[in-house]
PDB file of C-alpha atoms in Angstrom:
ATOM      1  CA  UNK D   1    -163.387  90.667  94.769  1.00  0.00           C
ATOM      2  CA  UNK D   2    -159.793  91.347  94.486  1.00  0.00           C
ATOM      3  CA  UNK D   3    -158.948  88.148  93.196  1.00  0.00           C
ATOM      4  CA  UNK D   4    -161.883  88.334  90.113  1.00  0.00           C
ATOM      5  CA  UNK D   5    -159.729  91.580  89.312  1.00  0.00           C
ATOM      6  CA  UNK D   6    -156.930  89.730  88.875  1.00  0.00           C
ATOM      7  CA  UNK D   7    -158.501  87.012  86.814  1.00  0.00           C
ATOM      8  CA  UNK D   8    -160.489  89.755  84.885  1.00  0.00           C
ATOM      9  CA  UNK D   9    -157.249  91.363  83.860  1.00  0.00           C
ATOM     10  CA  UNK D  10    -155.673  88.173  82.732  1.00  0.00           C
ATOM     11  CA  UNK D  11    -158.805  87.437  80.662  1.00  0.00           C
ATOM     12  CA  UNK D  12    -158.130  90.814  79.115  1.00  0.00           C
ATOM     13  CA  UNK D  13    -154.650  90.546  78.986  1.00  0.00           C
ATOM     14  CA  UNK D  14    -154.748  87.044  76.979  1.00  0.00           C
ATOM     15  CA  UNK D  15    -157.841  88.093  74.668  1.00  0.00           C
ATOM     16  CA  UNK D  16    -155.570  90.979  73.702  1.00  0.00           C
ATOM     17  CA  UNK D  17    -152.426  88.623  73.921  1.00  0.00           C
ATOM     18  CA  UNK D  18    -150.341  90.192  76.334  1.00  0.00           C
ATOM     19  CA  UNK D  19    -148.570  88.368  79.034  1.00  0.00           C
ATOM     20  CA  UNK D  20    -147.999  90.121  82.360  1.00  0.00           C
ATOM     21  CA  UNK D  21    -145.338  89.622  84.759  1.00  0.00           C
ATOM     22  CA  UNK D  22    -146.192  89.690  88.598  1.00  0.00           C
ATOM     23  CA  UNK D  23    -145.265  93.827  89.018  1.00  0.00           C
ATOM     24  CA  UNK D  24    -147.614  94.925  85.785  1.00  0.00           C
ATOM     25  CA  UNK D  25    -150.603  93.385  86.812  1.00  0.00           C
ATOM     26  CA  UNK D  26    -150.079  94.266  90.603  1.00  0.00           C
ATOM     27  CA  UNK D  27    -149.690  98.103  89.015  1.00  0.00           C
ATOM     28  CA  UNK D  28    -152.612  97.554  86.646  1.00  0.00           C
ATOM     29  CA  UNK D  29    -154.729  96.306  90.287  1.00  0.00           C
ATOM     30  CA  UNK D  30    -153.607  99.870  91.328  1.00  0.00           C
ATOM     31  CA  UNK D  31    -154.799 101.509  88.345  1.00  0.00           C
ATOM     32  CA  UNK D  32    -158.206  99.803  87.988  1.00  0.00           C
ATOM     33  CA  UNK D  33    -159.082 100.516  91.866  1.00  0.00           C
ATOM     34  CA  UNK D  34    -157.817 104.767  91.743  1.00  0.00           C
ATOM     35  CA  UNK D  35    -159.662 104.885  88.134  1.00  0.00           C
ATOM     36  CA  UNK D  36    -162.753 103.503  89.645  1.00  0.00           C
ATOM     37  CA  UNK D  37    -162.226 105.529  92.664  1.00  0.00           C
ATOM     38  CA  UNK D  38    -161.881 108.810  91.247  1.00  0.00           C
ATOM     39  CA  UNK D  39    -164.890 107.685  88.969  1.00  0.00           C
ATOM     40  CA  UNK D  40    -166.988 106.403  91.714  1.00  0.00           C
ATOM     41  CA  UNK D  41    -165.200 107.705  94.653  1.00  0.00           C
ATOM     42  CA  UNK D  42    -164.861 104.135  95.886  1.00  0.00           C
ATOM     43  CA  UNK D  43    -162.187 101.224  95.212  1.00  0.00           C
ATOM     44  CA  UNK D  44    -163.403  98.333  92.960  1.00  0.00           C
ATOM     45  CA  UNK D  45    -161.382  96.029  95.708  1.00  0.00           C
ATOM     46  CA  UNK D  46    -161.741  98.136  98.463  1.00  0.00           C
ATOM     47  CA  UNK D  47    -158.229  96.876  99.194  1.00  0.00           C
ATOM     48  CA  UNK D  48    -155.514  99.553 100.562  1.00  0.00           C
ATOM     49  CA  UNK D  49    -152.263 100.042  98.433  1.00  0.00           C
ATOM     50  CA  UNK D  50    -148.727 100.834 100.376  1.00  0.00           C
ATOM     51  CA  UNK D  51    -146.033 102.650  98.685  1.00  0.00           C
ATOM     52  CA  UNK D  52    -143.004 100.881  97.982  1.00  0.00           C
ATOM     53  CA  UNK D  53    -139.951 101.909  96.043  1.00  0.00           C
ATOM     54  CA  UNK D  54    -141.048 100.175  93.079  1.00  0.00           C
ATOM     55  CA  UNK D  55    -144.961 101.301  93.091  1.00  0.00           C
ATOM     56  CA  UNK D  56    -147.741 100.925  95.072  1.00  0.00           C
ATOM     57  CA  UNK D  57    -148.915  97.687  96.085  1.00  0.00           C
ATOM     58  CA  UNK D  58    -151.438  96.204  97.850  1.00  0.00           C
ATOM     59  CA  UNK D  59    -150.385  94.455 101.119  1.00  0.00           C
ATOM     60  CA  UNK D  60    -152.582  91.231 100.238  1.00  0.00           C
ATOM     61  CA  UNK D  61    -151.019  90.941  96.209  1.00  0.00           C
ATOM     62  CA  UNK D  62    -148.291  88.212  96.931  1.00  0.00           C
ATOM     63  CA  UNK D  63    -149.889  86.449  99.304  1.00  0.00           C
ATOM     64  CA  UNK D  64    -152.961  86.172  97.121  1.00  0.00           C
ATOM     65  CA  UNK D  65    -151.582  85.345  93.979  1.00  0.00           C
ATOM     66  CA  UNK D  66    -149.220  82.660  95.686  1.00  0.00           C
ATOM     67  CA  UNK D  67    -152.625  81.267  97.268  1.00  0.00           C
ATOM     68  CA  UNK D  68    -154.062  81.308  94.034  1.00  0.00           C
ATOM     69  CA  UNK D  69    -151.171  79.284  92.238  1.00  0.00           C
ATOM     70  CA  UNK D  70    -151.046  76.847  94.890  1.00  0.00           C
ATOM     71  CA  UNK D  71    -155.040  76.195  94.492  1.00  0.00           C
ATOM     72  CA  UNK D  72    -154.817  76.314  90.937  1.00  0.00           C
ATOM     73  CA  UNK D  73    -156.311  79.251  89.685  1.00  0.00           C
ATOM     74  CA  UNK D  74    -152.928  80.821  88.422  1.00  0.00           C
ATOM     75  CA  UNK D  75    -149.460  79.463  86.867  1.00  0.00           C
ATOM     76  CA  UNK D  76    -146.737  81.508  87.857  1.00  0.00           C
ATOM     77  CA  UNK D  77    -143.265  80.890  85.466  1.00  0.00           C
ATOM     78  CA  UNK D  78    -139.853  82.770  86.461  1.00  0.00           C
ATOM     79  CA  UNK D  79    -138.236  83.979  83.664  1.00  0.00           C
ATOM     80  CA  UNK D  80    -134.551  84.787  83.980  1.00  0.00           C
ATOM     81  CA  UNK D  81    -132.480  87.530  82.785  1.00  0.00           C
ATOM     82  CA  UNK D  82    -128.979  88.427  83.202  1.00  0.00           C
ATOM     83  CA  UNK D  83    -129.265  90.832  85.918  1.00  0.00           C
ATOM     84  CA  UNK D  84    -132.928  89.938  87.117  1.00  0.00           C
ATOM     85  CA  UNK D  85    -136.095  87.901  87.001  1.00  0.00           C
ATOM     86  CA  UNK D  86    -139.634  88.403  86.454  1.00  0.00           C
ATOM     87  CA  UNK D  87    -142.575  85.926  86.943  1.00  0.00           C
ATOM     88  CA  UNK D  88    -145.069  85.445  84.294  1.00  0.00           C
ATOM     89  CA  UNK D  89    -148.747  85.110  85.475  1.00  0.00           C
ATOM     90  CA  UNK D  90    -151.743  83.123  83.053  1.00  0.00           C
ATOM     91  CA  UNK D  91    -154.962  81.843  84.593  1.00  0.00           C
ATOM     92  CA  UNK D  92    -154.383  78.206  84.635  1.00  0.00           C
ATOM     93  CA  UNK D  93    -157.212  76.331  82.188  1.00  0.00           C
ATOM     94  CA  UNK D  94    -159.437  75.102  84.816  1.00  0.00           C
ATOM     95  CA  UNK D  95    -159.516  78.202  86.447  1.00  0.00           C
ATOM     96  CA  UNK D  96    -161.102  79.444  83.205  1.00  0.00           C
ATOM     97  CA  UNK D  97    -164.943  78.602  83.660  1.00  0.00           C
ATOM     98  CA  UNK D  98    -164.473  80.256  87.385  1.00  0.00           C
ATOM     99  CA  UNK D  99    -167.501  83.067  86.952  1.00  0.00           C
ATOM    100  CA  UNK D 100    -166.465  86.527  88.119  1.00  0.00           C
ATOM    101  CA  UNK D 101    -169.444  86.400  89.909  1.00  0.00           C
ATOM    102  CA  UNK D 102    -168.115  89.626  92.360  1.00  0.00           C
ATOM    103  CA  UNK D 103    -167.488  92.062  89.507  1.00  0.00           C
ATOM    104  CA  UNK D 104    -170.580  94.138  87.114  1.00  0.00           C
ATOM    105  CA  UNK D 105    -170.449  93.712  83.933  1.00  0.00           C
ATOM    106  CA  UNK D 106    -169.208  97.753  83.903  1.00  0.00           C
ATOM    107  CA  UNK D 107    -166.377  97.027  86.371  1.00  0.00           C
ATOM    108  CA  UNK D 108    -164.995  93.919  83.916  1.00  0.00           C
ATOM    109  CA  UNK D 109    -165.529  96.552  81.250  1.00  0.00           C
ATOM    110  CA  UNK D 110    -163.311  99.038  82.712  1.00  0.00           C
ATOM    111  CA  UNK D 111    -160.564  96.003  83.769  1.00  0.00           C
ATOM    112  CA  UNK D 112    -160.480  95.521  80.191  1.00  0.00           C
ATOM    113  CA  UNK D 113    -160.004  98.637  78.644  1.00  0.00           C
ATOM    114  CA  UNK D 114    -157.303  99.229  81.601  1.00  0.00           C
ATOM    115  CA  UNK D 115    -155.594  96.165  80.088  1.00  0.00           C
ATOM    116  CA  UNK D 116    -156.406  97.044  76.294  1.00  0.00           C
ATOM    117  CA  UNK D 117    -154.844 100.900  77.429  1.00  0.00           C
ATOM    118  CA  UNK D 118    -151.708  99.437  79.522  1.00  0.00           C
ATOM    119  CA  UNK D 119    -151.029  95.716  79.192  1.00  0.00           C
ATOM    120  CA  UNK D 120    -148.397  96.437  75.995  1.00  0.00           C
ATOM    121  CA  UNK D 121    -146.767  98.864  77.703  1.00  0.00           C
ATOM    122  CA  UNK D 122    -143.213  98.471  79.025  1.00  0.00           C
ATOM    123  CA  UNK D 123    -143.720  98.149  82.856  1.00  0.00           C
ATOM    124  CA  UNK D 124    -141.056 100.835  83.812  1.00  0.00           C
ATOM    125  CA  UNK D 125    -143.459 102.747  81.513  1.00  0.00           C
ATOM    126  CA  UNK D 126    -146.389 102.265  83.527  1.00  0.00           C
ATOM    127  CA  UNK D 127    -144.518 102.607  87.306  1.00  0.00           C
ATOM    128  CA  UNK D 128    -143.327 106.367  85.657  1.00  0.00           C
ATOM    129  CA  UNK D 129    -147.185 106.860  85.108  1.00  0.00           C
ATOM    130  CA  UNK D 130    -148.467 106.028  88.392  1.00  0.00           C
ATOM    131  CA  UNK D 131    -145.361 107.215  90.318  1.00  0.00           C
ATOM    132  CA  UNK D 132    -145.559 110.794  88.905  1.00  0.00           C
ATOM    133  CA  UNK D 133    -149.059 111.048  89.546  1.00  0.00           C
ATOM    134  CA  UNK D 134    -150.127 112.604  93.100  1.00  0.00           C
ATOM    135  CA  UNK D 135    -151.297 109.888  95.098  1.00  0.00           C
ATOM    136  CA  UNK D 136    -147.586 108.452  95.087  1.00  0.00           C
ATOM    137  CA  UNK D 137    -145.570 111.764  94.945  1.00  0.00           C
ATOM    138  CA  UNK D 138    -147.698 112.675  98.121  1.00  0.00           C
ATOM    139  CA  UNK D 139    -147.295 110.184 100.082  1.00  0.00           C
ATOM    140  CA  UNK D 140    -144.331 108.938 102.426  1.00  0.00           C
ATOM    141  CA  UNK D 141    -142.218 105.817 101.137  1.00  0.00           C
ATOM    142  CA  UNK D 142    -144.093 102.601 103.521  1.00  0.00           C
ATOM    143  CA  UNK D 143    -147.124 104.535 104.019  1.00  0.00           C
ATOM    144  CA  UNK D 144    -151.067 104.100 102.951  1.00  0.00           C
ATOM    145  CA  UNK D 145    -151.354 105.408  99.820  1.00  0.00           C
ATOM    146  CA  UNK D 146    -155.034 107.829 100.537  1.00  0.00           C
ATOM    147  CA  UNK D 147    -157.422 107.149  97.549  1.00  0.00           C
ATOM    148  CA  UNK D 148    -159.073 110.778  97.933  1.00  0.00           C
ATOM    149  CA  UNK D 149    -155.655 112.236  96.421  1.00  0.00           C
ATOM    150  CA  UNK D 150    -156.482 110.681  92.770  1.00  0.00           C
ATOM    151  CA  UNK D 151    -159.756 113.308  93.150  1.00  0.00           C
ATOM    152  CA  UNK D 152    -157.242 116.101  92.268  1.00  0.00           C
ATOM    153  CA  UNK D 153    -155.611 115.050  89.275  1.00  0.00           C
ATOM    154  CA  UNK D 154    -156.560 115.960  86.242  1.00  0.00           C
ATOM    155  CA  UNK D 155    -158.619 113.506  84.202  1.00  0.00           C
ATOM    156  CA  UNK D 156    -156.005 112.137  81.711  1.00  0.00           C
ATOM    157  CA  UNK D 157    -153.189 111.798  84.619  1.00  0.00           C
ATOM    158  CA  UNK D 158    -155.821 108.951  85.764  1.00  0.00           C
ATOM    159  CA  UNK D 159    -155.452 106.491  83.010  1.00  0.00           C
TER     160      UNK D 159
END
């Protein structure tokens, strides 16, 4: 299921044409799955999300996207700056008939309007959001990040 988020959100992301790099669509993964929690009170993914220094993240992300470039689903391009790099993520064209057959029709919905709400944002923009919020400020740097903590925010501190 994880992976039809990700191609759901780079569906989104190129019908509203946005490109994402690597870190905004693993944040965006993060987003979709506490939104639908504190909806639902369950993950969309049912995947769990660690904290890192740069966001949460789920422990399966980078091995599953580079899976899904080398069968490919996804083309990943580096692009270089002076003083880093990013990595630019589309769904590779034959990847494109792939149906998200483990998604509703209200959970591709909500993937969308996550990536019509957040995917022309500045990513540092986005990591402030989610880093501010509870679930991160809450929990210890390496740890599980506990989806029950997005229950107390307030409803626009979710997305």
């Amino acid at each position: 299921k994880y992976k039809m988020m990700v191609l759901a959100l780079l569906r989104a992301a190129k019908e509203e044409s946005v490109t994402l790099k690597k870190t905004k669509l693993s944040l965006l993964l993060y987003l979709a799955d506490m939104r639908n929690y504190y909806e639902t009170k369950e993950s969309m993914s049912g995947m769990t999300y660690r904290k890192q220094s740069y966001g949460p993240v789920c422990d399966a992300f980078h091995r599953l996207v580079d899976e899904m470039e080398r069968d490919g689903t996804l083309t990943i391009t580096q692009i270089l700056r002076d003083d880093y790099h990013m990595y630019e993520i589309k769904e590779s064209r034959g990847s494109a008939r792939t149906k998200l057959l483990h998604l509703t029709t209200k959970e591709q919905k909500r993937l969308h309007e996550l990536c019509q709400a957040w995917g022309g944002t500045p990513t540092a923009e986005l990591q402030q959001f989610i880093t501010s919020g509870r679930p991160i400020s809450e929990t210890e740097s390496g740890s599980d990040i506990d989806y029950k903590l997005i229950s107390t925010e307030e409803p626009h501190l979710v997305s």
